[in-house]
C-alpha positions as MATLAB code, in Angstrom:
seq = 'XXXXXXXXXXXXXXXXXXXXXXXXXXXXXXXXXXXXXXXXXXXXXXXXXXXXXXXXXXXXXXXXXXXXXXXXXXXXXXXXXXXXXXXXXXXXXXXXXXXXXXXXXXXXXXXXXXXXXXXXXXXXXXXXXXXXXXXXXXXXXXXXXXXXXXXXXXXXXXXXXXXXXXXXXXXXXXXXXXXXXXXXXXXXXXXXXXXXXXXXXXXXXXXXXXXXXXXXXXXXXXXXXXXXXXXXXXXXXXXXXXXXXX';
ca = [
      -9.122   36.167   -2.554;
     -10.941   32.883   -3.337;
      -8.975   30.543   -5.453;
     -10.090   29.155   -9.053;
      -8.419   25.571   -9.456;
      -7.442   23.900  -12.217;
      -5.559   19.957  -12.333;
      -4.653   17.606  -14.881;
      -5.626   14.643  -13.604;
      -3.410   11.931  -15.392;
      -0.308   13.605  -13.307;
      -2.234   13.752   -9.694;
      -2.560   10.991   -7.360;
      -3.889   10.634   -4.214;
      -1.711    7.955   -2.472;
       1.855    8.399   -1.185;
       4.323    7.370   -3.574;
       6.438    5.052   -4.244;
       3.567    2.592   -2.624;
       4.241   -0.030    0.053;
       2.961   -2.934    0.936;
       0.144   -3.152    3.161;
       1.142   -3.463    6.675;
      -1.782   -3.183    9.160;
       0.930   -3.350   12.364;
       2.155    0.251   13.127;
       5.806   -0.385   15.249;
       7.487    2.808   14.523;
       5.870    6.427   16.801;
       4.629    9.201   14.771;
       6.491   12.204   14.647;
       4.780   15.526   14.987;
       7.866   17.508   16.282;
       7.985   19.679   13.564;
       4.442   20.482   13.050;
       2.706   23.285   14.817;
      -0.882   22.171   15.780;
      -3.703   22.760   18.088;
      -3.337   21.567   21.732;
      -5.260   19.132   23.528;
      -4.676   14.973   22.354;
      -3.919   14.949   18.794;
      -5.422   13.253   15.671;
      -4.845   13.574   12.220;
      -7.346   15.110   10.175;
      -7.788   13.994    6.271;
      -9.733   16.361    3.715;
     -10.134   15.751    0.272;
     -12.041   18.565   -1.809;
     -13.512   17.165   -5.544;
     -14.683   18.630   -8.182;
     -16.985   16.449  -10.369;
     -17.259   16.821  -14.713;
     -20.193   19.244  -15.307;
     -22.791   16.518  -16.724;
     -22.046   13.656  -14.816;
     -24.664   10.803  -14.822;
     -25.841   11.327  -11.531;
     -25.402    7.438  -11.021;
     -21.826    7.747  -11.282;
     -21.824   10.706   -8.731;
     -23.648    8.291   -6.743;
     -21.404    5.223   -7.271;
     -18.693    7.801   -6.212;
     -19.678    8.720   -2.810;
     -20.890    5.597   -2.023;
     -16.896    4.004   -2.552;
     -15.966    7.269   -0.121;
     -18.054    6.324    2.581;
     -17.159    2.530    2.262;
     -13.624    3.703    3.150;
     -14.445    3.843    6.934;
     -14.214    0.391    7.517;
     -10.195    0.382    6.598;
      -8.350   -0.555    9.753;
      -7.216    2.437   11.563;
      -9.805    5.040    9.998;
     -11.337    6.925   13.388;
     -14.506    8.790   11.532;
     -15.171    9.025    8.114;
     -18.110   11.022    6.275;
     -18.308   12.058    2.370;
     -20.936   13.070   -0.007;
     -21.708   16.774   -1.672;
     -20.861   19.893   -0.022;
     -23.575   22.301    1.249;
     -21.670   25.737    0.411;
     -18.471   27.232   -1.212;
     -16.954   30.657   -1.662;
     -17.965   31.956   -5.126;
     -14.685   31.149   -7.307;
     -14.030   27.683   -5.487;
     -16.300   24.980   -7.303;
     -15.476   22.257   -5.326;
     -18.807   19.843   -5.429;
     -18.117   17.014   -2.573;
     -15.970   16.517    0.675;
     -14.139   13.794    2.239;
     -13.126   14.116    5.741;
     -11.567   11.245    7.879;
      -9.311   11.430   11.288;
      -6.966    8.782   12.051;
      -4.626    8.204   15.588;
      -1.247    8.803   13.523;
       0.336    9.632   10.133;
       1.502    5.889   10.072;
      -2.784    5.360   10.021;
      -3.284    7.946    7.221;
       0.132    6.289    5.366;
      -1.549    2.863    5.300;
      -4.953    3.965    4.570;
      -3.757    5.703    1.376;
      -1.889    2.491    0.338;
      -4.659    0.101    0.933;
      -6.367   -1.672   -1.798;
      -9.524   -0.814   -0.884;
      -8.782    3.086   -0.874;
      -6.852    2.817   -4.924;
      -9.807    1.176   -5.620;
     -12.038    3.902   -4.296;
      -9.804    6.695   -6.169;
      -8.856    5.024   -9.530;
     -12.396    3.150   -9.918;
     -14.768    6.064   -8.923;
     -12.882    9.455   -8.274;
     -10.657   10.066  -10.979;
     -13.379    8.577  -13.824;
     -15.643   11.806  -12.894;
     -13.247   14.000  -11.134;
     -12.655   17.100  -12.727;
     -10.352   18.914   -9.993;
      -9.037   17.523   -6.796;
      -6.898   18.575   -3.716;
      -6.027   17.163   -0.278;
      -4.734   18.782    2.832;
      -3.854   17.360    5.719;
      -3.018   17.642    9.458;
      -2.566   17.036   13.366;
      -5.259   18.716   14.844;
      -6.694   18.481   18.166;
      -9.087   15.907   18.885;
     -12.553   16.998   19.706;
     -15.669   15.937   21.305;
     -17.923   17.074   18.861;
     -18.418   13.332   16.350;
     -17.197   15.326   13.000;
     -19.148   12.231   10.615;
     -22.436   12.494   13.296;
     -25.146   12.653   11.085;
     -27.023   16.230   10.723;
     -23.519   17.713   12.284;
     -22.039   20.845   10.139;
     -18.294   21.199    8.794;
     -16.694   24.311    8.105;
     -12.875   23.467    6.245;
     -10.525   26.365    5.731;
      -7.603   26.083    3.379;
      -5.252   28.774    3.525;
      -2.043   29.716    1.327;
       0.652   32.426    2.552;
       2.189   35.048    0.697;
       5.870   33.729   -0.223;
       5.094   30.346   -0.052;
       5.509   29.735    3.528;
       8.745   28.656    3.975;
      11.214   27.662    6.680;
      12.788   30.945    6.674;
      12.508   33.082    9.930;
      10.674   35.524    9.135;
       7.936   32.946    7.195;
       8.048   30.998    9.839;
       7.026   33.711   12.378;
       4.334   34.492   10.023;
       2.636   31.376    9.928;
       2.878   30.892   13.621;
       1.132   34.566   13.587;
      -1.465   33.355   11.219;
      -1.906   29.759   13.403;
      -2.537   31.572   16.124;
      -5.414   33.803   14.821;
      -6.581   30.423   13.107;
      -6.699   28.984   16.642;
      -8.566   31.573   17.587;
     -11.614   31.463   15.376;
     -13.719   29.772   17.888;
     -17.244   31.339   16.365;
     -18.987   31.316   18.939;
     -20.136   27.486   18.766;
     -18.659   24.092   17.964;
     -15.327   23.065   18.284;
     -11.869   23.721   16.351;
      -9.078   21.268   15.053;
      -6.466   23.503   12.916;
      -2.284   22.851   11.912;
       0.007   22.716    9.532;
      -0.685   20.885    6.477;
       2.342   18.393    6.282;
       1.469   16.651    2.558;
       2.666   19.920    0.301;
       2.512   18.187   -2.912;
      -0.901   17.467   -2.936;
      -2.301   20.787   -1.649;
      -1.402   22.890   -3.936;
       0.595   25.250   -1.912;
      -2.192   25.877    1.121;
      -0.189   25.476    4.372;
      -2.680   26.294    6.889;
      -6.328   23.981    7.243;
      -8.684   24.161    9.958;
     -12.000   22.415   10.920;
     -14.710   23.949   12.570;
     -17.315   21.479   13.744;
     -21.384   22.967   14.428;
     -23.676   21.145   16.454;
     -25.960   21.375   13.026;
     -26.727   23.249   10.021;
     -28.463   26.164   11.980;
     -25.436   26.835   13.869;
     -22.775   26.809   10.769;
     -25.940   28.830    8.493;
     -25.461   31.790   10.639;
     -21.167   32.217   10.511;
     -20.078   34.217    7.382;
     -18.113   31.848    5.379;
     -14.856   34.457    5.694;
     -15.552   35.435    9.382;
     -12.072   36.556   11.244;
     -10.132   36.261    7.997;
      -9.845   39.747    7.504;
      -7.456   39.182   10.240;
      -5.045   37.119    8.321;
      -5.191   39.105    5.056;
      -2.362   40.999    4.869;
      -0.305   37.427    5.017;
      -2.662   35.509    2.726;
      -2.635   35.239   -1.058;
      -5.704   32.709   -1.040;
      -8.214   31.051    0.697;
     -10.673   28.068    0.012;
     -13.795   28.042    2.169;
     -16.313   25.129    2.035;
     -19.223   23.945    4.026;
     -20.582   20.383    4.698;
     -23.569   18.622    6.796;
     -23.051   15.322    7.464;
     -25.943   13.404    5.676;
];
């Protein structure tokens, strides 16, 4: 059920288009209304899953990571950790993680436009980027510090049978599946899960979720796919990846 990705990069980008100018003043209020998330006060969470060319100086992989992390200092960016990931299910070859929360989409929507971040992504990503994919969503915020150093990250991507639609009968699945998503406490850490709400760059996974672990110990000893048989009969794939903060 694991997914085997494959982008042309030329065609993919990372920022919303058509671009606008950089506007660090947010006036208008975020709408959520038609996004199911997880309860509690809301953030929105950012992943971006990469893929770097097999044979990549590792100086360049370096250079990379290091223009990820130097993200976090855009206004409006809450937490922001990157670097390689620590696990992956055996067909997804993602190599390195980006995850970042802001207060509201208008944060994400100026982060992606800001000079700083196209510099990031044309200058270092794309040159050594071999597949790519983002998700994200409004998740609950949690107390756990998701870029605390030594903490562990568990990201789920999930895509629904039939696309996952606005139909009634999609909808009611999805809400089915959100709810055993919500559900997946594991014993330890905390949960932020929802509705992915940027479709064209996910690649048609609707449904994310972040499970934060005190440490590497405590993510270690989940199964990557425990309580997805659950959602299996409604699923067509799944991407599973783990990540310790460094």
């Amino acid at each position: 059920m694991m997914l085997s990705l494959q982008t042309r990069l030329p065609s993919f980008s990372l920022v919303f288009s058509p671009f606008k100018p950089y506007s660090p003043p947010f006036k208008s209020k975020p709408r959520f209304s038609t996004i199911r998330m997880s309860s509690g006060q809301s953030v929105v969470e950012h992943i971006v899953l990469v893929k770097v060319k097999g044979g990549t100086e590792p100086s360049k992989v370096s250079a990379m990571v290091n223009a990820m992390n130097s993200l976090a200092s855009i206004d409006g960016v809450l937490n922001l950790t990157a670097g390689p990931l620590l696990r992956n299910g055996p067909t997804t070859a993602f190599t390195h993680m980006l995850h970042s929360r802001y207060h509201s989409k208008d944060h994400l929507q100026a982060y992606n436009v800001h000079p700083t971040h196209i510099a990031a992504v044309t200058g270092f990503i794309f040159p050594v980027c071999e597949d790519i994919m983002v998700v994200d969503w409004v998740g609950a915020k949690t107390i756990l510090n998701p870029s605390a150093t030594g903490s562990g990250l568990r990201v789920r991507f999930l895509k629904l049978k039939g696309g996952g639609g606005d139909d009634h009968d999609e909808i009611k699945v999805k809400d089915e599946v959100l709810s055993v998503v919500g559900g997946m406490k594991e014993g330890v850490g905390e949960l932020s899960y929802g509705e992915n709400f940027s479709p064209e760059r996910a690649k048609g996974f609707s449904i994310a979720s972040l499970s934060i672990f005190p440490g590497r110990k405590e993510l270690e000893s989940v199964n990557l796919e425990e309580g997805l048989e659950k959602v299996v009969e409604h699923v067509e794939d799944t991407i599973v990846v783990d990540y310790v903060v460094p």
